[in-house]
Amino acid sequence: MPVASRWFLAAALALSASACVTINIYFPAAAAERAADRIIDEVWQLREGADGAPAQGSSQGEAK
Amino acid sequence: MSVLPAILRRLGALAVGVVLTAAVHAQGNLEIDTPAISALKQSMQKRHAQLAPLYAAGAVGLAADGTVALRDAAGVPLAQRAQVTSMIAAENADRAALYREIARANNHPEWEGDVRRTFAQRWVDRAQPGWWVQQGGKWVQK
């Protein structure tokens, strides 16, 4: 059944292609949030005891 | 009829590949360990020592679009206003580059806007008490 199998192949290809596109354009919001938090930790030096005390701690009047 | 099993086998392999890709995307982290991103982080971290007192004084606030903005010019002595303005411009240039680089590092330059929106939300959420943030078009003190 060459015609039927050709149709099947075409359908399978179309389906898998659309699946790939759908997955790849999806924005990973949770992962992006984690990445943002990691970068904000570093830029604002919010992680305690990473390598010594934050340099600018006194200027912000943080309660300890 | 000997074509069908071969197609099915290939389709099966393809399905496994698609599922694996989906799993990686769902659980994975974004790539943020590139030289460009590290350099931007360092630059911003250094600048933060000067920006932090301005956030605390309310002179500079965290805007809703993932940038920083001069909120209250009166809070900055006239002599320092030009310096603060250029500092804000430099910070916003770094931030724009950061969002762009994260999108690019993950092979999706079109994610830049989403990355920016994610950061904008996190900067605002994590701003310290007393800092000013933009919410719904208005400045609000945390």
PDB file of N, CA and C in Angstrom, chain A residues 1-2 4-6 8-9 11-13 15-17 19-20 23-47 55-56 59-62, chain B residues 1 3-4 7-8 11 14 18 21-22 25-30 32-33 37 41 44-45 48-49 52-53 55-56 62 91 95 98 102 108 110-111 114-115 118-119 122-123 126-128 131:
ATOM      1  N   MET A   1       0.836  -1.212   0.000  1.00  0.00           N
ATOM      2  CA  MET A   1       0.000   0.000   0.000  1.00  0.00           C
ATOM      3  C   MET A   1       0.864   1.252   0.000  1.00  0.00           C
ATOM      4  N   PRO A   2       1.449   1.524  -1.110  1.00  0.00           N
ATOM      5  CA  PRO A   2       2.428   2.626  -1.137  1.00  0.00           C
ATOM      6  C   PRO A   2       1.801   3.981  -0.868  1.00  0.00           C
ATOM      7  N   ALA A   4      -0.934   4.734   0.927  1.00  0.00           N
ATOM      8  CA  ALA A   4      -1.297   4.886   2.337  1.00  0.00           C
ATOM      9  C   ALA A   4      -0.062   5.138   3.195  1.00  0.00           C
ATOM     10  N   SER A   5       1.007   4.394   2.933  1.00  0.00           N
ATOM     11  CA  SER A   5       2.206   4.556   3.762  1.00  0.00           C
ATOM     12  C   SER A   5       2.861   5.916   3.518  1.00  0.00           C
ATOM     13  N   ARG A   6       2.742   6.396   2.278  1.00  0.00           N
ATOM     14  CA  ARG A   6       3.298   7.725   2.011  1.00  0.00           C
ATOM     15  C   ARG A   6       2.526   8.802   2.790  1.00  0.00           C
ATOM     16  N   PHE A   8       0.943   8.237   5.520  1.00  0.00           N
ATOM     17  CA  PHE A   8       1.273   8.037   6.933  1.00  0.00           C
ATOM     18  C   PHE A   8       2.595   8.739   7.272  1.00  0.00           C
ATOM     19  N   LEU A   9       3.564   8.567   6.395  1.00  0.00           N
ATOM     20  CA  LEU A   9       4.879   9.177   6.615  1.00  0.00           C
ATOM     21  C   LEU A   9       4.759  10.704   6.661  1.00  0.00           C
ATOM     22  N   ALA A  11       2.126  12.465   7.400  1.00  0.00           N
ATOM     23  CA  ALA A  11       1.423  12.865   8.620  1.00  0.00           C
ATOM     24  C   ALA A  11       2.359  12.793   9.822  1.00  0.00           C
ATOM     25  N   ALA A  12       3.148  11.720   9.874  1.00  0.00           N
ATOM     26  CA  ALA A  12       4.071  11.537  10.997  1.00  0.00           C
ATOM     27  C   ALA A  12       5.108  12.654  11.029  1.00  0.00           C
ATOM     28  N   LEU A  13       5.621  12.983   9.856  1.00  0.00           N
ATOM     29  CA  LEU A  13       6.627  14.048   9.779  1.00  0.00           C
ATOM     30  C   LEU A  13       6.040  15.393  10.215  1.00  0.00           C
ATOM     31  N   LEU A  15       3.498  15.902  12.145  1.00  0.00           N
ATOM     32  CA  LEU A  15       3.201  15.860  13.582  1.00  0.00           C
ATOM     33  C   LEU A  15       4.463  16.068  14.403  1.00  0.00           C
ATOM     34  N   SER A  16       5.535  15.342  14.030  1.00  0.00           N
ATOM     35  CA  SER A  16       6.764  15.436  14.822  1.00  0.00           C
ATOM     36  C   SER A  16       7.398  16.816  14.662  1.00  0.00           C
ATOM     37  N   ALA A  17       7.287  17.366  13.454  1.00  0.00           N
ATOM     38  CA  ALA A  17       7.851  18.708  13.240  1.00  0.00           C
ATOM     39  C   ALA A  17       7.132  19.733  14.099  1.00  0.00           C
ATOM     40  N   ALA A  19       5.535  19.155  16.838  1.00  0.00           N
ATOM     41  CA  ALA A  19       5.858  18.884  18.240  1.00  0.00           C
ATOM     42  C   ALA A  19       7.179  19.528  18.611  1.00  0.00           C
ATOM     43  N   CYS A  20       8.169  19.415  17.733  1.00  0.00           N
ATOM     44  CA  CYS A  20       9.487  20.001  17.998  1.00  0.00           C
ATOM     45  C   CYS A  20       9.366  21.511  18.136  1.00  0.00           C
ATOM     46  N   ILE A  23       7.731  22.577  21.432  1.00  0.00           N
ATOM     47  CA  ILE A  23       8.586  22.440  22.605  1.00  0.00           C
ATOM     48  C   ILE A  23       9.670  23.513  22.618  1.00  0.00           C
ATOM     49  N   ASN A  24      10.221  23.790  21.466  1.00  0.00           N
ATOM     50  CA  ASN A  24      11.376  24.681  21.445  1.00  0.00           C
ATOM     51  C   ASN A  24      11.052  26.160  21.589  1.00  0.00           C
ATOM     52  N   ILE A  25       9.812  26.560  21.288  1.00  0.00           N
ATOM     53  CA  ILE A  25       9.525  27.983  21.452  1.00  0.00           C
ATOM     54  C   ILE A  25       8.920  28.283  22.813  1.00  0.00           C
ATOM     55  N   TYR A  26       8.699  27.260  23.601  1.00  0.00           N
ATOM     56  CA  TYR A  26       8.118  27.455  24.934  1.00  0.00           C
ATOM     57  C   TYR A  26       9.147  28.111  25.849  1.00  0.00           C
ATOM     58  N   PHE A  27       8.753  29.188  26.506  1.00  0.00           N
ATOM     59  CA  PHE A  27       9.672  29.897  27.403  1.00  0.00           C
ATOM     60  C   PHE A  27       9.634  29.263  28.787  1.00  0.00           C
ATOM     61  N   PRO A  28      10.750  28.762  29.300  1.00  0.00           N
ATOM     62  CA  PRO A  28      10.757  28.095  30.600  1.00  0.00           C
ATOM     63  C   PRO A  28      10.719  29.105  31.744  1.00  0.00           C
ATOM     64  N   ALA A  29       9.524  29.495  32.130  1.00  0.00           N
ATOM     65  CA  ALA A  29       9.357  30.582  33.096  1.00  0.00           C
ATOM     66  C   ALA A  29       9.981  30.261  34.453  1.00  0.00           C
ATOM     67  N   ALA A  30       9.787  29.025  34.917  1.00  0.00           N
ATOM     68  CA  ALA A  30      10.321  28.658  36.244  1.00  0.00           C
ATOM     69  C   ALA A  30      11.842  28.676  36.234  1.00  0.00           C
ATOM     70  N   ALA A  31      12.425  28.139  35.172  1.00  0.00           N
ATOM     71  CA  ALA A  31      13.884  28.130  35.068  1.00  0.00           C
ATOM     72  C   ALA A  31      14.421  29.553  34.958  1.00  0.00           C
ATOM     73  N   ALA A  32      13.703  30.398  34.255  1.00  0.00           N
ATOM     74  CA  ALA A  32      14.134  31.793  34.110  1.00  0.00           C
ATOM     75  C   ALA A  32      14.088  32.506  35.456  1.00  0.00           C
ATOM     76  N   GLU A  33      13.076  32.178  36.240  1.00  0.00           N
ATOM     77  CA  GLU A  33      12.966  32.799  37.563  1.00  0.00           C
ATOM     78  C   GLU A  33      14.135  32.369  38.457  1.00  0.00           C
ATOM     79  N   ARG A  34      14.467  31.092  38.400  1.00  0.00           N
ATOM     80  CA  ARG A  34      15.616  30.604  39.182  1.00  0.00           C
ATOM     81  C   ARG A  34      16.899  31.287  38.732  1.00  0.00           C
ATOM     82  N   ALA A  35      17.056  31.421  37.427  1.00  0.00           N
ATOM     83  CA  ALA A  35      18.257  32.070  36.885  1.00  0.00           C
ATOM     84  C   ALA A  35      18.312  33.526  37.338  1.00  0.00           C
ATOM     85  N   ALA A  36      17.165  34.203  37.291  1.00  0.00           N
ATOM     86  CA  ALA A  36      17.118  35.610  37.725  1.00  0.00           C
ATOM     87  C   ALA A  36      17.501  35.716  39.193  1.00  0.00           C
ATOM     88  N   ASP A  37      16.974  34.822  40.006  1.00  0.00           N
ATOM     89  CA  ASP A  37      17.278  34.876  41.444  1.00  0.00           C
ATOM     90  C   ASP A  37      18.759  34.646  41.708  1.00  0.00           C
ATOM     91  N   ARG A  38      19.346  33.721  40.957  1.00  0.00           N
ATOM     92  CA  ARG A  38      20.789  33.466  41.147  1.00  0.00           C
ATOM     93  C   ARG A  38      21.597  34.707  40.823  1.00  0.00           C
ATOM     94  N   ILE A  39      21.222  35.373  39.742  1.00  0.00           N
ATOM     95  CA  ILE A  39      21.973  36.562  39.312  1.00  0.00           C
ATOM     96  C   ILE A  39      21.728  37.721  40.281  1.00  0.00           C
ATOM     97  N   ILE A  40      20.478  37.876  40.728  1.00  0.00           N
ATOM     98  CA  ILE A  40      20.170  38.955  41.676  1.00  0.00           C
ATOM     99  C   ILE A  40      20.918  38.724  42.994  1.00  0.00           C
ATOM    100  N   ASP A  41      20.983  37.471  43.444  1.00  0.00           N
ATOM    101  CA  ASP A  41      21.764  37.143  44.647  1.00  0.00           C
ATOM    102  C   ASP A  41      23.187  37.682  44.521  1.00  0.00           C
ATOM    103  N   GLU A  42      23.779  37.456  43.353  1.00  0.00           N
ATOM    104  CA  GLU A  42      25.173  37.851  43.168  1.00  0.00           C
ATOM    105  C   GLU A  42      25.320  39.361  43.035  1.00  0.00           C
ATOM    106  N   VAL A  43      24.447  39.965  42.254  1.00  0.00           N
ATOM    107  CA  VAL A  43      24.572  41.403  42.010  1.00  0.00           C
ATOM    108  C   VAL A  43      24.298  42.197  43.292  1.00  0.00           C
ATOM    109  N   TRP A  44      23.298  41.779  44.038  1.00  0.00           N
ATOM    110  CA  TRP A  44      22.952  42.474  45.279  1.00  0.00           C
ATOM    111  C   TRP A  44      23.679  41.879  46.483  1.00  0.00           C
ATOM    112  N   GLN A  45      24.458  40.822  46.246  1.00  0.00           N
ATOM    113  CA  GLN A  45      25.239  40.165  47.303  1.00  0.00           C
ATOM    114  C   GLN A  45      24.360  39.791  48.485  1.00  0.00           C
ATOM    115  N   LEU A  46      23.309  39.024  48.180  1.00  0.00           N
ATOM    116  CA  LEU A  46      22.338  38.666  49.207  1.00  0.00           C
ATOM    117  C   LEU A  46      22.655  37.332  49.864  1.00  0.00           C
ATOM    118  N   ARG A  47      23.573  36.562  49.250  1.00  0.00           N
ATOM    119  CA  ARG A  47      23.898  35.268  49.864  1.00  0.00           C
ATOM    120  C   ARG A  47      24.869  35.467  51.009  1.00  0.00           C
ATOM    121  N   ALA A  55      30.267  43.781  51.113  1.00  0.00           N
ATOM    122  CA  ALA A  55      31.099  44.968  51.314  1.00  0.00           C
ATOM    123  C   ALA A  55      30.277  46.181  51.732  1.00  0.00           C
ATOM    124  N   GLN A  56      29.026  46.246  51.236  1.00  0.00           N
ATOM    125  CA  GLN A  56      28.270  47.477  51.430  1.00  0.00           C
ATOM    126  C   GLN A  56      27.155  47.316  52.457  1.00  0.00           C
ATOM    127  N   SER A  59      25.823  50.434  54.557  1.00  0.00           N
ATOM    128  CA  SER A  59      25.131  51.550  53.923  1.00  0.00           C
ATOM    129  C   SER A  59      23.627  51.301  53.818  1.00  0.00           C
ATOM    130  N   GLN A  60      23.205  50.036  53.946  1.00  0.00           N
ATOM    131  CA  GLN A  60      21.789  49.740  53.795  1.00  0.00           C
ATOM    132  C   GLN A  60      21.070  49.627  55.128  1.00  0.00           C
ATOM    133  N   GLY A  61      21.794  49.684  56.207  1.00  0.00           N
ATOM    134  CA  GLY A  61      21.169  49.630  57.514  1.00  0.00           C
ATOM    135  C   GLY A  61      20.408  48.337  57.752  1.00  0.00           C
ATOM    136  N   GLU A  62      20.959  47.234  57.303  1.00  0.00           N
ATOM    137  CA  GLU A  62      20.270  45.960  57.468  1.00  0.00           C
ATOM    138  C   GLU A  62      20.262  45.540  58.931  1.00  0.00           C
TER     139      GLU A  62
ATOM    140  N   MET B   1       3.929  -4.022   2.520  1.00  0.00           N
ATOM    141  CA  MET B   1       3.644  -3.788   3.930  1.00  0.00           C
ATOM    142  C   MET B   1       4.902  -3.781   4.774  1.00  0.00           C
ATOM    143  N   VAL B   3       7.141  -1.620   4.725  1.00  0.00           N
ATOM    144  CA  VAL B   3       7.572  -0.239   4.988  1.00  0.00           C
ATOM    145  C   VAL B   3       7.083   0.226   6.354  1.00  0.00           C
ATOM    146  N   LEU B   4       5.882  -0.230   6.697  1.00  0.00           N
ATOM    147  CA  LEU B   4       5.232   0.281   7.914  1.00  0.00           C
ATOM    148  C   LEU B   4       6.032   0.024   9.197  1.00  0.00           C
ATOM    149  N   ILE B   7       8.875   2.443   9.438  1.00  0.00           N
ATOM    150  CA  ILE B   7       8.407   3.794   9.773  1.00  0.00           C
ATOM    151  C   ILE B   7       8.070   3.886  11.251  1.00  0.00           C
ATOM    152  N   LEU B   8       7.390   2.840  11.723  1.00  0.00           N
ATOM    153  CA  LEU B   8       7.004   2.844  13.144  1.00  0.00           C
ATOM    154  C   LEU B   8       8.233   2.871  14.042  1.00  0.00           C
ATOM    155  N   LEU B  11       9.589   6.283  13.974  1.00  0.00           N
ATOM    156  CA  LEU B  11       8.689   7.174  14.706  1.00  0.00           C
ATOM    157  C   LEU B  11       8.891   7.001  16.204  1.00  0.00           C
ATOM    158  N   LEU B  14      11.945   8.745  17.250  1.00  0.00           N
ATOM    159  CA  LEU B  14      11.686  10.188  17.228  1.00  0.00           C
ATOM    160  C   LEU B  14      10.908  10.620  18.460  1.00  0.00           C
ATOM    161  N   VAL B  18      11.838  13.357  21.271  1.00  0.00           N
ATOM    162  CA  VAL B  18      10.981  14.506  21.603  1.00  0.00           C
ATOM    163  C   VAL B  18      10.704  14.540  23.101  1.00  0.00           C
ATOM    164  N   THR B  21      13.780  15.677  24.986  1.00  0.00           N
ATOM    165  CA  THR B  21      13.965  17.118  24.836  1.00  0.00           C
ATOM    166  C   THR B  21      13.024  17.877  25.750  1.00  0.00           C
ATOM    167  N   ALA B  22      11.752  17.407  25.789  1.00  0.00           N
ATOM    168  CA  ALA B  22      10.754  18.067  26.633  1.00  0.00           C
ATOM    169  C   ALA B  22      11.180  17.986  28.092  1.00  0.00           C
ATOM    170  N   HIS B  25      13.915  20.391  28.850  1.00  0.00           N
ATOM    171  CA  HIS B  25      13.419  21.764  28.906  1.00  0.00           C
ATOM    172  C   HIS B  25      12.631  22.032  30.178  1.00  0.00           C
ATOM    173  N   ALA B  26      11.873  21.012  30.627  1.00  0.00           N
ATOM    174  CA  ALA B  26      11.003  21.222  31.775  1.00  0.00           C
ATOM    175  C   ALA B  26      11.807  21.323  33.066  1.00  0.00           C
ATOM    176  N   GLN B  27      12.860  20.512  33.200  1.00  0.00           N
ATOM    177  CA  GLN B  27      13.575  20.448  34.469  1.00  0.00           C
ATOM    178  C   GLN B  27      14.872  21.234  34.452  1.00  0.00           C
ATOM    179  N   GLY B  28      15.354  21.547  33.274  1.00  0.00           N
ATOM    180  CA  GLY B  28      16.680  22.133  33.158  1.00  0.00           C
ATOM    181  C   GLY B  28      16.737  23.556  33.663  1.00  0.00           C
ATOM    182  N   ASN B  29      17.942  24.020  33.804  1.00  0.00           N
ATOM    183  CA  ASN B  29      18.156  25.414  34.155  1.00  0.00           C
ATOM    184  C   ASN B  29      18.552  26.174  32.906  1.00  0.00           C
ATOM    185  N   LEU B  30      18.349  27.459  32.939  1.00  0.00           N
ATOM    186  CA  LEU B  30      18.828  28.277  31.840  1.00  0.00           C
ATOM    187  C   LEU B  30      20.336  28.402  31.944  1.00  0.00           C
ATOM    188  N   ILE B  32      23.430  30.311  32.245  1.00  0.00           N
ATOM    189  CA  ILE B  32      23.808  31.685  32.603  1.00  0.00           C
ATOM    190  C   ILE B  32      25.299  31.782  32.921  1.00  0.00           C
ATOM    191  N   ASP B  33      26.029  30.691  32.652  1.00  0.00           N
ATOM    192  CA  ASP B  33      27.462  30.704  32.957  1.00  0.00           C
ATOM    193  C   ASP B  33      28.282  30.906  31.692  1.00  0.00           C
ATOM    194  N   ILE B  37      27.982  36.954  30.377  1.00  0.00           N
ATOM    195  CA  ILE B  37      27.067  37.126  31.503  1.00  0.00           C
ATOM    196  C   ILE B  37      27.856  37.365  32.795  1.00  0.00           C
ATOM    197  N   LYS B  41      27.544  40.607  35.248  1.00  0.00           N
ATOM    198  CA  LYS B  41      27.237  40.467  36.675  1.00  0.00           C
ATOM    199  C   LYS B  41      28.253  41.222  37.526  1.00  0.00           C
ATOM    200  N   MET B  44      27.758  44.970  37.290  1.00  0.00           N
ATOM    201  CA  MET B  44      26.572  45.403  38.023  1.00  0.00           C
ATOM    202  C   MET B  44      26.784  45.288  39.534  1.00  0.00           C
ATOM    203  N   GLN B  45      27.497  44.256  39.941  1.00  0.00           N
ATOM    204  CA  GLN B  45      27.767  44.077  41.373  1.00  0.00           C
ATOM    205  C   GLN B  45      28.611  45.222  41.910  1.00  0.00           C
ATOM    206  N   HIS B  48      26.556  48.319  42.196  1.00  0.00           N
ATOM    207  CA  HIS B  48      25.515  48.244  43.227  1.00  0.00           C
ATOM    208  C   HIS B  48      25.940  48.931  44.527  1.00  0.00           C
ATOM    209  N   ALA B  49      27.230  48.907  44.817  1.00  0.00           N
ATOM    210  CA  ALA B  49      27.710  49.573  46.032  1.00  0.00           C
ATOM    211  C   ALA B  49      27.355  51.060  46.010  1.00  0.00           C
ATOM    212  N   ALA B  52      23.053  51.275  45.873  1.00  0.00           N
ATOM    213  CA  ALA B  52      22.279  50.885  47.055  1.00  0.00           C
ATOM    214  C   ALA B  52      21.858  52.075  47.915  1.00  0.00           C
ATOM    215  N   PRO B  53      22.766  53.031  48.220  1.00  0.00           N
ATOM    216  CA  PRO B  53      22.329  54.192  49.006  1.00  0.00           C
ATOM    217  C   PRO B  53      21.271  55.027  48.275  1.00  0.00           C
ATOM    218  N   TYR B  55      18.973  53.791  46.193  1.00  0.00           N
ATOM    219  CA  TYR B  55      17.706  53.061  46.353  1.00  0.00           C
ATOM    220  C   TYR B  55      17.122  53.384  47.733  1.00  0.00           C
ATOM    221  N   ALA B  56      17.985  53.314  48.753  1.00  0.00           N
ATOM    222  CA  ALA B  56      17.521  53.509  50.130  1.00  0.00           C
ATOM    223  C   ALA B  56      16.989  54.926  50.330  1.00  0.00           C
ATOM    224  N   LEU B  62      13.280  50.955  41.246  1.00  0.00           N
ATOM    225  CA  LEU B  62      13.286  49.826  40.319  1.00  0.00           C
ATOM    226  C   LEU B  62      12.022  49.904  39.465  1.00  0.00           C
ATOM    227  N   GLU B  91      23.885  51.351  34.225  1.00  0.00           N
ATOM    228  CA  GLU B  91      23.202  50.185  34.801  1.00  0.00           C
ATOM    229  C   GLU B  91      22.159  49.633  33.819  1.00  0.00           C
ATOM    230  N   ARG B  95      21.929  45.997  32.127  1.00  0.00           N
ATOM    231  CA  ARG B  95      20.740  45.147  32.284  1.00  0.00           C
ATOM    232  C   ARG B  95      20.197  44.702  30.935  1.00  0.00           C
ATOM    233  N   LEU B  98      22.396  42.114  29.664  1.00  0.00           N
ATOM    234  CA  LEU B  98      22.217  40.877  30.431  1.00  0.00           C
ATOM    235  C   LEU B  98      21.022  40.079  29.906  1.00  0.00           C
ATOM    236  N   ILE B 102      21.385  36.414  28.069  1.00  0.00           N
ATOM    237  CA  ILE B 102      20.769  35.194  28.608  1.00  0.00           C
ATOM    238  C   ILE B 102      19.932  34.527  27.526  1.00  0.00           C
ATOM    239  N   HIS B 108      17.909  31.240  22.120  1.00  0.00           N
ATOM    240  CA  HIS B 108      16.586  31.784  21.828  1.00  0.00           C
ATOM    241  C   HIS B 108      16.605  33.301  21.977  1.00  0.00           C
ATOM    242  N   GLU B 110      14.847  35.384  20.810  1.00  0.00           N
ATOM    243  CA  GLU B 110      13.486  35.932  20.897  1.00  0.00           C
ATOM    244  C   GLU B 110      12.936  35.876  22.320  1.00  0.00           C
ATOM    245  N   TRP B 111      13.647  35.234  23.234  1.00  0.00           N
ATOM    246  CA  TRP B 111      13.208  35.188  24.637  1.00  0.00           C
ATOM    247  C   TRP B 111      13.567  36.455  25.399  1.00  0.00           C
ATOM    248  N   ASP B 114      10.848  38.076  27.350  1.00  0.00           N
ATOM    249  CA  ASP B 114      10.395  37.246  28.472  1.00  0.00           C
ATOM    250  C   ASP B 114      11.407  37.281  29.610  1.00  0.00           C
ATOM    251  N   VAL B 115      12.693  37.232  29.260  1.00  0.00           N
ATOM    252  CA  VAL B 115      13.743  37.294  30.283  1.00  0.00           C
ATOM    253  C   VAL B 115      13.654  38.631  31.012  1.00  0.00           C
ATOM    254  N   THR B 118      10.710  38.627  33.361  1.00  0.00           N
ATOM    255  CA  THR B 118      10.985  37.788  34.539  1.00  0.00           C
ATOM    256  C   THR B 118      11.874  38.543  35.523  1.00  0.00           C
ATOM    257  N   PHE B 119      12.935  39.150  35.008  1.00  0.00           N
ATOM    258  CA  PHE B 119      13.841  39.912  35.872  1.00  0.00           C
ATOM    259  C   PHE B 119      13.117  41.086  36.513  1.00  0.00           C
ATOM    260  N   ARG B 122      11.284  39.940  39.434  1.00  0.00           N
ATOM    261  CA  ARG B 122      12.133  39.485  40.553  1.00  0.00           C
ATOM    262  C   ARG B 122      12.867  40.642  41.216  1.00  0.00           C
ATOM    263  N   TRP B 123      13.329  41.614  40.433  1.00  0.00           N
ATOM    264  CA  TRP B 123      13.973  42.791  41.045  1.00  0.00           C
ATOM    265  C   TRP B 123      12.991  43.443  42.014  1.00  0.00           C
ATOM    266  N   ARG B 126      12.134  41.326  45.140  1.00  0.00           N
ATOM    267  CA  ARG B 126      13.216  41.137  46.094  1.00  0.00           C
ATOM    268  C   ARG B 126      13.851  42.443  46.556  1.00  0.00           C
ATOM    269  N   ALA B 127      13.289  43.557  46.159  1.00  0.00           N
ATOM    270  CA  ALA B 127      13.794  44.855  46.623  1.00  0.00           C
ATOM    271  C   ALA B 127      13.683  44.927  48.141  1.00  0.00           C
ATOM    272  N   GLN B 128      14.637  45.597  48.749  1.00  0.00           N
ATOM    273  CA  GLN B 128      14.657  45.617  50.209  1.00  0.00           C
ATOM    274  C   GLN B 128      13.671  46.640  50.767  1.00  0.00           C
ATOM    275  N   TRP B 131      13.016  50.565  49.788  1.00  0.00           N
ATOM    276  CA  TRP B 131      13.302  50.878  48.387  1.00  0.00           C
ATOM    277  C   TRP B 131      11.993  51.159  47.654  1.00  0.00           C
TER     278      TRP B 131
END
